[in-house]
Amino acid sequence: GAVVSQHPSWVICKSGTSVKIECRSLDFQATTMFWYRQFPKQSLMLMATSNEGSKATYEQGVEKDKFLINHASLTLSTLTVTSAHPEDSSFYICSALPPGAVYNEQFFGPGTRLTVL
Amino acid sequence: GESVGLHLPTLSVQEGDNSIINCAYSNSASDYFIWYKQESGKGPQFIIDIRSNMDKRQGQRVTVLLNKTVKHLSLQIAATQPGDSAVYFCAETRDYNQGGKLIFGQGTELSVKP
């Protein structure tokens, strides 16, 4: 089956620093990738939709200057949390949508645990 | 039993029993629904899906029921096993133009006692 990986799986950083999280589709090309954030004991909240070669579409309330998304190739999207603060500590999950796919063909990565001290 | 409050709703069942996990969705325009299983520290895993033109769909040990009248979705797990312990989320899509955008429900934590 289709596999999506994320790197790193966990990261601890100091307040004020920036952190980059990678999302890769390993055996298929993904024209669209999604980034979610999940706080403990809560649901997944969609942050943004990332389309290869174009600017990401952010959900309401998500600061695009703080959460920089780059989808430079059909197999890689990156999320950079700039000037991270403790309230940004969360579980970040990406998913990838193969070309021509709909709904149930969205494959999720294993997530990245970010802890900001 | 099941509890709902500020914390994630939990459902505790005995191994071998059947489990029923419920989900209420908000938009009557949603036309496609998916159940996901999420184990601790991992990403969601697809379980089963159903389109709005159906009331019931069965998979291996799982059944999804859709009641559009009351905007309610349920996931039934037969002969629940310890490996079924996880958080279960329903997700909905609003229309085809969303291009795969999923809206996740609150989630229910299933705990299976051996």
CSV table of C-alpha atoms in Angstrom, one decimal:
chain,number,residue,atom,x,y,z
A,1,GLY,CA,0.0,0.0,0.0
A,2,ALA,CA,0.9,3.7,-0.3
A,3,VAL,CA,3.3,4.9,2.4
A,4,VAL,CA,3.7,8.4,3.7
A,5,SER,CA,6.6,9.2,6.0
A,6,GLN,CA,7.4,12.1,8.3
A,7,HIS,CA,10.7,13.3,9.6
A,8,PRO,CA,11.5,13.8,12.3
A,9,SER,CA,9.2,11.6,14.4
A,10,TRP,CA,9.7,13.9,17.4
A,11,VAL,CA,11.6,17.1,18.0
A,12,ILE,CA,12.3,19.2,21.1
A,13,CYS,CA,13.3,22.8,20.5
A,14,LYS,CA,13.8,26.0,22.5
A,15,SER,CA,11.3,28.8,22.4
A,16,GLY,CA,12.0,31.2,19.5
A,17,THR,CA,13.6,28.7,17.2
A,18,SER,CA,12.3,27.4,13.9
A,19,VAL,CA,11.5,23.8,13.2
A,20,LYS,CA,11.1,22.1,9.9
A,21,ILE,CA,9.0,18.9,9.5
A,22,GLU,CA,9.1,16.9,6.3
A,23,CYS,CA,6.3,14.8,4.7
A,24,ARG,CA,7.2,12.4,2.0
A,25,SER,CA,5.1,10.1,-0.2
A,26,LEU,CA,7.4,7.1,-0.7
A,27,ASP,CA,5.8,5.1,-3.5
A,28,PHE,CA,3.5,7.5,-5.2
A,29,GLN,CA,3.4,11.1,-6.4
A,30,ALA,CA,1.2,13.4,-4.4
A,31,THR,CA,-0.1,16.6,-6.0
A,32,THR,CA,-1.9,17.5,-2.8
A,33,MET,CA,-0.8,17.1,0.8
A,34,PHE,CA,-2.6,18.2,3.9
A,35,TRP,CA,-1.2,19.3,7.3
A,36,TYR,CA,-3.1,18.7,10.5
A,37,ARG,CA,-2.4,19.6,14.1
A,38,GLN,CA,-3.6,17.5,17.0
A,39,PHE,CA,-3.4,18.5,20.7
A,40,PRO,CA,-3.5,15.8,23.4
A,41,LYS,CA,-6.9,14.0,23.7
A,42,GLN,CA,-8.3,16.1,20.8
A,43,SER,CA,-9.2,15.6,17.2
A,44,LEU,CA,-7.2,16.4,14.1
A,45,MET,CA,-7.6,20.0,12.9
A,46,LEU,CA,-6.8,20.8,9.3
A,47,MET,CA,-4.2,23.5,9.1
A,48,ALA,CA,-3.6,23.8,5.4
A,49,THR,CA,-3.8,22.2,2.0
A,50,SER,CA,-0.5,22.1,0.1
A,51,ASN,CA,-0.5,21.8,-3.7
A,52,GLU,CA,2.7,21.1,-5.6
A,53,GLY,CA,4.0,24.1,-7.3
A,54,SER,CA,1.6,26.6,-5.8
A,55,LYS,CA,0.9,28.4,-2.5
A,56,ALA,CA,-0.7,26.5,0.3
A,57,THR,CA,-4.3,27.2,1.3
A,58,TYR,CA,-4.6,27.9,5.0
A,59,GLU,CA,-7.6,27.2,7.2
A,60,GLN,CA,-9.2,30.1,9.0
A,61,GLY,CA,-7.2,31.0,12.1
A,62,VAL,CA,-3.9,29.5,11.0
A,63,GLU,CA,-1.1,32.0,10.6
A,64,LYS,CA,0.5,31.5,7.3
A,65,ASP,CA,3.6,33.5,8.3
A,66,LYS,CA,4.1,31.3,11.3
A,67,PHE,CA,3.5,27.9,9.6
A,68,LEU,CA,5.4,28.0,6.4
A,69,ILE,CA,4.5,25.3,3.9
A,70,ASN,CA,6.5,24.4,0.9
A,71,HIS,CA,5.5,21.7,-1.6
A,72,ALA,CA,8.4,21.8,-4.0
A,73,SER,CA,8.1,18.3,-5.5
A,74,LEU,CA,5.4,15.7,-6.0
A,75,THR,CA,6.8,13.6,-3.1
A,76,LEU,CA,7.8,16.2,-0.5
A,77,SER,CA,6.0,18.9,1.5
A,78,THR,CA,7.6,20.7,4.4
A,79,LEU,CA,6.0,22.5,7.3
A,80,THR,CA,8.2,25.0,9.1
A,81,VAL,CA,7.1,26.3,12.5
A,82,THR,CA,8.8,29.7,12.8
A,83,SER,CA,9.6,31.3,16.1
A,84,ALA,CA,8.1,28.4,17.9
A,85,HIS,CA,6.5,28.9,21.4
A,86,PRO,CA,5.3,26.4,24.0
A,87,GLU,CA,1.7,26.7,22.7
A,88,ASP,CA,2.9,25.3,19.4
A,89,SER,CA,3.7,22.0,21.1
A,90,SER,CA,1.5,19.5,19.4
A,91,PHE,CA,1.4,16.4,17.2
A,92,TYR,CA,1.6,17.4,13.5
A,93,ILE,CA,0.3,14.9,10.9
A,94,CYS,CA,0.4,15.1,7.2
A,95,SER,CA,-1.5,13.2,4.6
A,96,ALA,CA,-1.0,12.8,0.9
A,97,LEU,CA,-3.5,12.5,-2.0
A,98,PRO,CA,-2.4,10.7,-5.2
A,99,PRO,CA,-3.3,12.4,-8.5
A,100,GLY,CA,-6.8,11.7,-9.5
A,101,ALA,CA,-7.7,10.3,-6.1
A,102,VAL,CA,-10.7,11.2,-4.1
A,103,TYR,CA,-11.5,11.0,-0.4
A,104,ASN,CA,-10.6,7.6,0.9
A,105,GLU,CA,-7.3,7.6,-0.9
A,106,GLN,CA,-5.8,10.1,1.4
A,107,PHE,CA,-2.8,8.4,3.1
A,108,PHE,CA,-1.6,9.6,6.5
A,109,GLY,CA,1.9,9.9,7.8
A,110,PRO,CA,2.9,8.7,11.3
A,111,GLY,CA,3.0,12.2,12.8
A,112,THR,CA,5.7,14.4,14.3
A,113,ARG,CA,5.6,15.2,18.0
A,114,LEU,CA,6.9,18.8,18.6
A,115,THR,CA,7.7,20.0,22.1
A,116,VAL,CA,8.8,23.6,22.5
A,117,LEU,CA,10.5,24.4,25.8
B,1,GLY,CA,-19.7,2.5,29.8
B,2,GLU,CA,-19.4,5.7,27.8
B,3,SER,CA,-18.7,9.1,29.2
B,4,VAL,CA,-18.8,12.5,27.5
B,5,GLY,CA,-17.4,15.7,28.8
B,6,LEU,CA,-14.4,17.9,28.5
B,7,HIS,CA,-12.2,14.9,28.0
B,8,LEU,CA,-12.2,12.5,25.1
B,9,PRO,CA,-15.2,10.2,25.3
B,10,THR,CA,-14.2,6.8,26.3
B,11,LEU,CA,-15.8,3.4,25.8
B,12,SER,CA,-14.7,0.4,27.8
B,13,VAL,CA,-15.7,-3.1,26.6
B,14,GLN,CA,-14.8,-6.7,27.5
B,15,GLU,CA,-12.8,-8.7,25.0
B,16,GLY,CA,-15.1,-10.6,22.7
B,17,ASP,CA,-18.0,-8.2,23.1
B,18,ASN,CA,-19.3,-6.0,20.3
B,19,SER,CA,-18.5,-2.3,20.4
B,20,ILE,CA,-20.5,0.6,19.1
B,21,ILE,CA,-18.9,3.9,18.6
B,22,ASN,CA,-21.1,6.9,17.7
B,23,CYS,CA,-20.5,10.1,15.9
B,24,ALA,CA,-22.7,13.1,15.2
B,25,TYR,CA,-21.9,15.2,12.2
B,26,SER,CA,-23.0,18.8,11.7
B,27,ASN,CA,-23.5,19.4,8.0
B,28,SER,CA,-26.4,17.8,6.2
B,29,ALA,CA,-24.5,18.6,2.9
B,30,SER,CA,-21.7,16.1,3.8
B,31,ASP,CA,-21.9,13.3,1.4
B,32,TYR,CA,-19.0,10.9,2.3
B,33,PHE,CA,-17.9,9.6,5.7
B,34,ILE,CA,-14.8,7.7,6.8
B,35,TRP,CA,-13.9,6.0,10.1
B,36,TYR,CA,-10.3,6.1,11.2
B,37,LYS,CA,-8.4,4.3,13.9
B,38,GLN,CA,-5.6,6.1,15.6
B,39,GLU,CA,-3.2,4.3,18.0
B,40,SER,CA,-1.1,6.2,20.4
B,41,GLY,CA,1.6,8.3,18.8
B,42,LYS,CA,0.6,7.3,15.3
B,43,GLY,CA,-1.3,8.7,12.3
B,44,PRO,CA,-4.9,7.8,11.5
B,45,GLN,CA,-5.5,4.5,9.8
B,46,PHE,CA,-8.4,4.0,7.4
B,47,ILE,CA,-11.1,1.5,8.6
B,48,ILE,CA,-14.2,1.9,6.5
B,49,ASP,CA,-16.1,4.4,4.5
B,50,ILE,CA,-19.7,5.1,3.4
B,51,ARG,CA,-21.3,7.4,0.9
B,52,SER,CA,-24.4,9.3,1.7
B,53,ASN,CA,-26.6,7.3,-0.7
B,54,MET,CA,-26.1,4.2,1.6
B,55,ASP,CA,-27.4,3.4,5.1
B,56,LYS,CA,-25.0,0.5,5.9
B,57,ARG,CA,-21.7,-0.9,4.8
B,58,GLN,CA,-19.9,-3.9,6.1
B,59,GLY,CA,-16.2,-4.8,6.3
B,60,GLN,CA,-14.2,-7.4,8.1
B,61,ARG,CA,-15.6,-7.3,11.7
B,62,VAL,CA,-16.7,-3.7,11.2
B,63,THR,CA,-20.0,-2.2,10.1
B,64,VAL,CA,-20.8,1.5,9.5
B,65,LEU,CA,-24.3,2.7,9.8
B,66,LEU,CA,-25.4,6.1,8.5
B,67,ASN,CA,-28.6,7.9,9.6
B,68,LYS,CA,-29.0,11.0,7.5
B,69,THR,CA,-32.2,12.0,9.2
B,70,VAL,CA,-30.5,12.7,12.5
B,71,LYS,CA,-27.0,13.2,11.1
B,72,HIS,CA,-25.6,10.2,13.0
B,73,LEU,CA,-22.9,7.8,12.1
B,74,SER,CA,-21.9,4.6,14.0
B,75,LEU,CA,-19.1,2.1,13.8
B,76,GLN,CA,-19.8,-1.4,15.1
B,77,ILE,CA,-16.9,-3.7,15.8
B,78,ALA,CA,-17.7,-7.3,16.3
B,79,ALA,CA,-15.8,-9.6,18.7
B,80,THR,CA,-13.7,-6.7,20.0
B,81,GLN,CA,-10.0,-7.6,20.5
B,82,PRO,CA,-7.3,-6.0,22.7
B,83,GLY,CA,-5.7,-4.8,19.4
B,84,ASP,CA,-8.8,-2.7,18.7
B,85,SER,CA,-7.9,-0.4,21.6
B,86,ALA,CA,-7.3,3.0,20.1
B,87,VAL,CA,-9.0,6.3,19.4
B,88,TYR,CA,-11.6,6.2,16.7
B,89,PHE,CA,-12.5,9.2,14.6
B,90,CYS,CA,-15.2,9.8,12.1
B,91,ALA,CA,-14.5,12.2,9.3
B,92,GLU,CA,-16.8,13.9,6.7
B,93,THR,CA,-16.4,15.7,3.5
B,94,ARG,CA,-18.7,18.4,2.5
B,95,ASP,CA,-18.8,18.2,-1.3
B,96,TYR,CA,-16.7,17.0,-4.2
B,97,ASN,CA,-15.2,20.4,-4.8
B,98,GLN,CA,-13.4,20.2,-1.5
B,99,GLY,CA,-10.9,18.0,-3.2
B,100,GLY,CA,-10.4,15.5,-0.3
B,101,LYS,CA,-10.6,18.0,2.6
B,102,LEU,CA,-11.7,16.1,5.6
B,103,ILE,CA,-13.4,17.4,8.8
B,104,PHE,CA,-12.7,15.1,11.7
B,105,GLY,CA,-15.1,14.5,14.6
B,106,GLN,CA,-14.3,14.6,18.3
B,107,GLY,CA,-13.1,11.0,18.6
B,108,THR,CA,-13.8,8.2,21.0
B,109,GLU,CA,-11.2,6.2,23.0
B,110,LEU,CA,-11.9,2.5,22.9
B,111,SER,CA,-10.5,0.4,25.8
B,112,VAL,CA,-10.7,-3.3,25.5
B,113,LYS,CA,-10.4,-5.3,28.8
B,114,PRO,CA,-9.0,-8.8,28.5
